[in-house]
Amino acid sequence: MRIEIMLDKNQKISQSVMDAFHEEVSKRVCALFPETIVRVREGSYTKIEMLGVSLHEDKRRLNDLLQNVWEDDSWMH
């Protein structure tokens, strides 16, 4: 499975925040789905792609996880 997260470059998110976000998402996702590759990068808009996720339940769990990581900013400190 692969998760591609593109963050809008107009939001001016620093590289250190992007790196911390990537590390936290990778840690949490790989705890549930060990073979997953996570990529975080800047782009022209914010977008999340989940490639290789076949079950609707898994997509829902991943969406919830990603939302929780983004809203819980403790990983930034």
N, CA, C and O atoms as CSV, one atom per row, in Angstrom:
chain,resi,resn,atom,element,x,y,z
A,1,MET,N,N,0.850,-1.169,0.000
A,1,MET,CA,C,0.000,0.000,0.000
A,1,MET,C,C,0.899,1.237,0.000
A,1,MET,O,O,2.011,1.218,0.529
A,2,ARG,N,N,0.389,2.310,-0.607
A,2,ARG,CA,C,1.142,3.561,-0.652
A,2,ARG,C,C,0.188,4.719,-0.392
A,2,ARG,O,O,-0.919,4.766,-0.929
A,3,ILE,N,N,0.640,5.651,0.443
A,3,ILE,CA,C,-0.139,6.856,0.728
A,3,ILE,C,C,0.667,8.057,0.265
A,3,ILE,O,O,1.801,8.265,0.697
A,4,GLU,N,N,0.067,8.844,-0.620
A,4,GLU,CA,C,0.682,10.058,-1.145
A,4,GLU,C,C,-0.083,11.252,-0.577
A,4,GLU,O,O,-1.287,11.384,-0.801
A,5,ILE,N,N,0.608,12.112,0.149
A,5,ILE,CA,C,-0.015,13.304,0.720
A,5,ILE,C,C,0.659,14.519,0.096
A,5,ILE,O,O,1.869,14.706,0.221
A,6,MET,N,N,-0.136,15.337,-0.573
A,6,MET,CA,C,0.364,16.555,-1.171
A,6,MET,C,C,-0.240,17.731,-0.393
A,6,MET,O,O,-1.459,17.829,-0.252
A,7,LEU,N,N,0.617,18.610,0.102
A,7,LEU,CA,C,0.172,19.771,0.862
A,7,LEU,C,C,0.338,21.028,0.017
A,7,LEU,O,O,1.363,21.213,-0.639
A,8,ASP,N,N,-0.656,21.876,0.037
A,8,ASP,CA,C,-0.680,23.098,-0.768
A,8,ASP,C,C,0.503,23.991,-0.414
A,8,ASP,O,O,0.649,24.421,0.730
A,9,LYS,N,N,1.344,24.263,-1.405
A,9,LYS,CA,C,2.531,25.090,-1.169
A,9,LYS,C,C,2.167,26.522,-0.798
A,9,LYS,O,O,2.988,27.228,-0.212
A,10,ASN,N,N,0.953,26.967,-1.125
A,10,ASN,CA,C,0.517,28.320,-0.764
A,10,ASN,C,C,0.266,28.465,0.736
A,10,ASN,O,O,0.163,29.583,1.241
A,11,GLN,N,N,0.167,27.342,1.452
A,11,GLN,CA,C,0.002,27.389,2.899
A,11,GLN,C,C,1.328,27.678,3.600
A,11,GLN,O,O,1.359,27.930,4.804
A,12,LYS,N,N,2.416,27.639,2.843
A,12,LYS,CA,C,3.754,27.949,3.345
A,12,LYS,C,C,4.105,27.143,4.599
A,12,LYS,O,O,4.488,27.700,5.628
A,13,ILE,N,N,3.967,25.841,4.488
A,13,ILE,CA,C,4.320,24.929,5.568
A,13,ILE,C,C,5.824,24.691,5.503
A,13,ILE,O,O,6.356,24.335,4.452
A,14,SER,N,N,6.501,24.887,6.622
A,14,SER,CA,C,7.956,24.736,6.632
A,14,SER,C,C,8.359,23.283,6.407
A,14,SER,O,O,7.583,22.362,6.662
A,15,GLN,N,N,9.571,23.096,5.932
A,15,GLN,CA,C,10.076,21.754,5.673
A,15,GLN,C,C,10.156,20.946,6.967
A,15,GLN,O,O,9.906,19.741,6.963
A,16,SER,N,N,10.504,21.605,8.070
A,16,SER,CA,C,10.599,20.878,9.338
A,16,SER,C,C,9.230,20.363,9.789
A,16,SER,O,O,9.140,19.274,10.355
A,17,VAL,N,N,8.165,21.130,9.545
A,17,VAL,CA,C,6.815,20.681,9.883
A,17,VAL,C,C,6.407,19.535,8.963
A,17,VAL,O,O,5.814,18.555,9.413
A,18,MET,N,N,6.724,19.655,7.678
A,18,MET,CA,C,6.408,18.575,6.738
A,18,MET,C,C,7.141,17.293,7.121
A,18,MET,O,O,6.570,16.205,7.047
A,19,ASP,N,N,8.406,17.416,7.530
A,19,ASP,CA,C,9.179,16.241,7.932
A,19,ASP,C,C,8.591,15.598,9.188
A,19,ASP,O,O,8.480,14.375,9.273
A,20,ALA,N,N,8.217,16.427,10.157
A,20,ALA,CA,C,7.623,15.904,11.398
A,20,ALA,C,C,6.282,15.240,11.111
A,20,ALA,O,O,5.975,14.188,11.673
A,21,PHE,N,N,5.481,15.852,10.235
A,21,PHE,CA,C,4.196,15.274,9.847
A,21,PHE,C,C,4.406,13.918,9.176
A,21,PHE,O,O,3.719,12.948,9.496
A,22,HIS,N,N,5.354,13.857,8.251
A,22,HIS,CA,C,5.673,12.612,7.559
A,22,HIS,C,C,6.093,11.532,8.555
A,22,HIS,O,O,5.638,10.392,8.463
A,23,GLU,N,N,6.948,11.880,9.491
A,23,GLU,CA,C,7.420,10.915,10.481
A,23,GLU,C,C,6.270,10.384,11.338
A,23,GLU,O,O,6.180,9.182,11.585
A,24,GLU,N,N,5.397,11.278,11.787
A,24,GLU,CA,C,4.277,10.856,12.640
A,24,GLU,C,C,3.270,10.009,11.868
A,24,GLU,O,O,2.796,8.992,12.373
A,25,VAL,N,N,2.942,10.426,10.644
A,25,VAL,CA,C,2.006,9.648,9.821
A,25,VAL,C,C,2.594,8.269,9.542
A,25,VAL,O,O,1.899,7.260,9.666
A,26,SER,N,N,3.859,8.221,9.170
A,26,SER,CA,C,4.505,6.937,8.878
A,26,SER,C,C,4.469,6.022,10.089
A,26,SER,O,O,4.160,4.837,9.968
A,27,LYS,N,N,4.782,6.567,11.252
A,27,LYS,CA,C,4.802,5.765,12.477
A,27,LYS,C,C,3.424,5.175,12.767
A,27,LYS,O,O,3.305,3.989,13.073
A,28,ARG,N,N,2.389,6.000,12.669
A,28,ARG,CA,C,1.038,5.528,13.003
A,28,ARG,C,C,0.470,4.588,11.946
A,28,ARG,O,O,-0.166,3.587,12.278
A,29,VAL,N,N,0.698,4.906,10.679
A,29,VAL,CA,C,0.174,4.060,9.598
A,29,VAL,C,C,0.877,2.702,9.595
A,29,VAL,O,O,0.232,1.662,9.465
A,30,CYS,N,N,2.183,2.720,9.736
A,30,CYS,CA,C,2.932,1.457,9.683
A,30,CYS,C,C,2.649,0.574,10.894
A,30,CYS,O,O,2.884,-0.633,10.833
A,31,ALA,N,N,2.156,1.138,11.984
A,31,ALA,CA,C,1.739,0.325,13.123
A,31,ALA,C,C,0.517,-0.528,12.753
A,31,ALA,O,O,0.360,-1.643,13.250
A,32,LEU,N,N,-0.340,-0.001,11.885
A,32,LEU,CA,C,-1.527,-0.731,11.435
A,32,LEU,C,C,-1.283,-1.536,10.165
A,32,LEU,O,O,-1.768,-2.658,10.024
A,33,PHE,N,N,-0.531,-0.955,9.251
A,33,PHE,CA,C,-0.263,-1.553,7.942
A,33,PHE,C,C,1.248,-1.503,7.694
A,33,PHE,O,O,1.730,-0.573,7.047
A,34,PRO,N,N,1.994,-2.477,8.191
A,34,PRO,CA,C,3.468,-2.435,8.188
A,34,PRO,C,C,4.128,-2.266,6.821
A,34,PRO,O,O,5.229,-1.720,6.748
A,35,GLU,N,N,3.515,-2.702,5.768
A,35,GLU,CA,C,4.143,-2.644,4.444
A,35,GLU,C,C,3.857,-1.340,3.697
A,35,GLU,O,O,4.139,-1.245,2.502
A,36,THR,N,N,3.307,-0.345,4.371
A,36,THR,CA,C,2.880,0.884,3.720
A,36,THR,C,C,4.042,1.858,3.526
A,36,THR,O,O,4.894,2.022,4.400
A,37,ILE,N,N,4.051,2.493,2.366
A,37,ILE,CA,C,5.006,3.561,2.066
A,37,ILE,C,C,4.232,4.874,2.119
A,37,ILE,O,O,3.186,5.013,1.486
A,38,VAL,N,N,4.752,5.836,2.880
A,38,VAL,CA,C,4.111,7.141,3.020
A,38,VAL,C,C,5.020,8.193,2.399
A,38,VAL,O,O,6.227,8.213,2.642
A,39,ARG,N,N,4.425,9.062,1.601
A,39,ARG,CA,C,5.168,10.164,0.979
A,39,ARG,C,C,4.406,11.453,1.242
A,39,ARG,O,O,3.194,11.520,1.037
A,40,VAL,N,N,5.126,12.482,1.700
A,40,VAL,CA,C,4.543,13.804,1.934
A,40,VAL,C,C,5.361,14.797,1.133
A,40,VAL,O,O,6.590,14.800,1.198
A,41,ARG,N,N,4.669,15.644,0.372
A,41,ARG,CA,C,5.371,16.640,-0.448
A,41,ARG,C,C,4.490,17.850,-0.683
A,41,ARG,O,O,3.293,17.832,-0.398
A,42,GLU,N,N,5.103,18.902,-1.207
A,42,GLU,CA,C,4.349,20.101,-1.572
A,42,GLU,C,C,3.768,19.932,-2.965
A,42,GLU,O,O,4.308,19.211,-3.803
A,43,GLY,N,N,2.661,20.610,-3.190
A,43,GLY,CA,C,2.039,20.580,-4.495
A,43,GLY,C,C,1.202,21.827,-4.709
A,43,GLY,O,O,1.231,22.747,-3.892
A,44,SER,N,N,0.469,21.859,-5.785
A,44,SER,CA,C,-0.339,23.031,-6.102
A,44,SER,C,C,-1.646,23.067,-5.323
A,44,SER,O,O,-2.333,24.089,-5.312
A,45,TYR,N,N,-1.996,21.959,-4.671
A,45,TYR,CA,C,-3.190,21.897,-3.828
A,45,TYR,C,C,-3.036,20.726,-2.856
A,45,TYR,O,O,-2.152,19.886,-3.025
A,46,THR,N,N,-3.889,20.677,-1.852
A,46,THR,CA,C,-3.841,19.593,-0.877
A,46,THR,C,C,-4.630,18.403,-1.407
A,46,THR,O,O,-5.761,18.540,-1.873
A,47,LYS,N,N,-4.000,17.224,-1.324
A,47,LYS,CA,C,-4.613,16.018,-1.877
A,47,LYS,C,C,-4.034,14.803,-1.161
A,47,LYS,O,O,-2.853,14.789,-0.814
A,48,ILE,N,N,-4.852,13.798,-0.942
A,48,ILE,CA,C,-4.405,12.536,-0.361
A,48,ILE,C,C,-4.824,11.412,-1.290
A,48,ILE,O,O,-5.991,11.304,-1.667
A,49,GLU,N,N,-3.861,10.578,-1.654
A,49,GLU,CA,C,-4.144,9.393,-2.462
A,49,GLU,C,C,-3.748,8.168,-1.666
A,49,GLU,O,O,-2.677,8.135,-1.058
A,50,MET,N,N,-4.598,7.169,-1.666
A,50,MET,CA,C,-4.317,5.900,-1.014
A,50,MET,C,C,-4.350,4.826,-2.087
A,50,MET,O,O,-5.418,4.433,-2.557
A,51,LEU,N,N,-3.189,4.364,-2.463
A,51,LEU,CA,C,-3.070,3.378,-3.526
A,51,LEU,C,C,-2.902,1.988,-2.924
A,51,LEU,O,O,-2.084,1.791,-2.025
A,52,GLY,N,N,-3.661,1.045,-3.411
A,52,GLY,CA,C,-3.564,-0.322,-2.926
A,52,GLY,C,C,-4.445,-0.617,-1.723
A,52,GLY,O,O,-4.320,-1.673,-1.103
A,53,VAL,N,N,-5.338,0.313,-1.390
A,53,VAL,CA,C,-6.278,0.091,-0.283
A,53,VAL,C,C,-7.563,-0.444,-0.901
A,53,VAL,O,O,-8.239,0.261,-1.651
A,54,SER,N,N,-7.894,-1.679,-0.587
A,54,SER,CA,C,-9.044,-2.281,-1.247
A,54,SER,C,C,-10.317,-2.253,-0.409
A,54,SER,O,O,-11.417,-2.211,-0.960
A,55,LEU,N,N,-10.185,-2.275,0.894
A,55,LEU,CA,C,-11.366,-2.320,1.747
A,55,LEU,C,C,-11.818,-0.923,2.161
A,55,LEU,O,O,-11.004,-0.084,2.548
A,56,HIS,N,N,-13.111,-0.688,2.075
A,56,HIS,CA,C,-13.678,0.600,2.487
A,56,HIS,C,C,-13.354,0.889,3.950
A,56,HIS,O,O,-13.064,2.030,4.310
A,57,GLU,N,N,-13.403,-0.133,4.783
A,57,GLU,CA,C,-13.102,0.023,6.217
A,57,GLU,C,C,-11.661,0.503,6.427
A,57,GLU,O,O,-11.411,1.344,7.290
A,58,ASP,N,N,-10.714,-0.025,5.645
A,58,ASP,CA,C,-9.323,0.411,5.760
A,58,ASP,C,C,-9.165,1.865,5.345
A,58,ASP,O,O,-8.416,2.611,5.976
A,59,LYS,N,N,-9.865,2.277,4.286
A,59,LYS,CA,C,-9.809,3.684,3.845
A,59,LYS,C,C,-10.352,4.599,4.926
A,59,LYS,O,O,-9.790,5.663,5.188
A,60,ARG,N,N,-11.444,4.188,5.554
A,60,ARG,CA,C,-12.033,5.003,6.616
A,60,ARG,C,C,-11.070,5.115,7.794
A,60,ARG,O,O,-10.882,6.200,8.343
A,61,ARG,N,N,-10.456,3.992,8.183
A,61,ARG,CA,C,-9.485,4.005,9.287
A,61,ARG,C,C,-8.302,4.902,8.972
A,61,ARG,O,O,-7.840,5.649,9.835
A,62,LEU,N,N,-7.808,4.835,7.742
A,62,LEU,CA,C,-6.676,5.677,7.347
A,62,LEU,C,C,-7.059,7.155,7.316
A,62,LEU,O,O,-6.289,8.004,7.764
A,63,ASN,N,N,-8.242,7.466,6.791
A,63,ASN,CA,C,-8.693,8.864,6.787
A,63,ASN,C,C,-8.805,9.406,8.209
A,63,ASN,O,O,-8.379,10.528,8.483
A,64,ASP,N,N,-9.377,8.611,9.114
A,64,ASP,CA,C,-9.485,9.027,10.513
A,64,ASP,C,C,-8.111,9.238,11.131
A,64,ASP,O,O,-7.884,10.217,11.842
A,65,LEU,N,N,-7.198,8.316,10.857
A,65,LEU,CA,C,-5.846,8.426,11.382
A,65,LEU,C,C,-5.160,9.696,10.894
A,65,LEU,O,O,-4.559,10.425,11.684
A,66,LEU,N,N,-5.248,9.960,9.595
A,66,LEU,CA,C,-4.617,11.158,9.032
A,66,LEU,C,C,-5.214,12.437,9.621
A,66,LEU,O,O,-4.487,13.382,9.928
A,67,GLN,N,N,-6.511,12.461,9.774
A,67,GLN,CA,C,-7.161,13.628,10.363
A,67,GLN,C,C,-6.710,13.817,11.810
A,67,GLN,O,O,-6.451,14.943,12.235
A,68,ASN,N,N,-6.615,12.727,12.566
A,68,ASN,CA,C,-6.176,12.816,13.959
A,68,ASN,C,C,-4.745,13.328,14.069
A,68,ASN,O,O,-4.442,14.136,14.947
A,69,VAL,N,N,-3.867,12.868,13.189
A,69,VAL,CA,C,-2.477,13.345,13.216
A,69,VAL,C,C,-2.436,14.837,12.929
A,69,VAL,O,O,-1.747,15.586,13.621
A,70,TRP,N,N,-3.169,15.272,11.912
A,70,TRP,CA,C,-3.132,16.686,11.533
A,70,TRP,C,C,-3.697,17.576,12.636
A,70,TRP,O,O,-3.159,18.652,12.902
A,71,GLU,N,N,-4.771,17.136,13.274
A,71,GLU,CA,C,-5.421,17.951,14.326
A,71,GLU,C,C,-4.662,17.921,15.636
A,71,GLU,O,O,-4.713,18.889,16.394
A,72,ASP,N,N,-3.956,16.829,15.926
A,72,ASP,CA,C,-3.174,16.714,17.158
A,72,ASP,C,C,-1.757,17.197,16.848
A,72,ASP,O,O,-0.946,16.450,16.301
A,73,ASP,N,N,-1.470,18.436,17.195
A,73,ASP,CA,C,-0.192,19.027,16.824
A,73,ASP,C,C,0.942,18.696,17.787
A,73,ASP,O,O,1.998,19.325,17.718
A,74,SER,N,N,0.756,17.732,18.678
A,74,SER,CA,C,1.812,17.382,19.624
A,74,SER,C,C,3.076,16.885,18.915
A,74,SER,O,O,4.168,16.998,19.471
A,75,TRP,N,N,2.953,16.344,17.713
A,75,TRP,CA,C,4.096,15.856,16.945
A,75,TRP,C,C,4.985,16.986,16.446
A,75,TRP,O,O,6.114,16.742,16.018
A,76,MET,N,N,4.494,18.211,16.496
A,76,MET,CA,C,5.302,19.348,16.026
A,76,MET,C,C,6.304,19.819,17.071
A,76,MET,O,O,7.188,20.617,16.757
A,77,HIS,N,N,6.187,19.348,18.291
A,77,HIS,CA,C,7.052,19.866,19.364
A,77,HIS,C,C,8.156,18.915,19.710
A,77,HIS,O,O,8.967,19.205,20.590
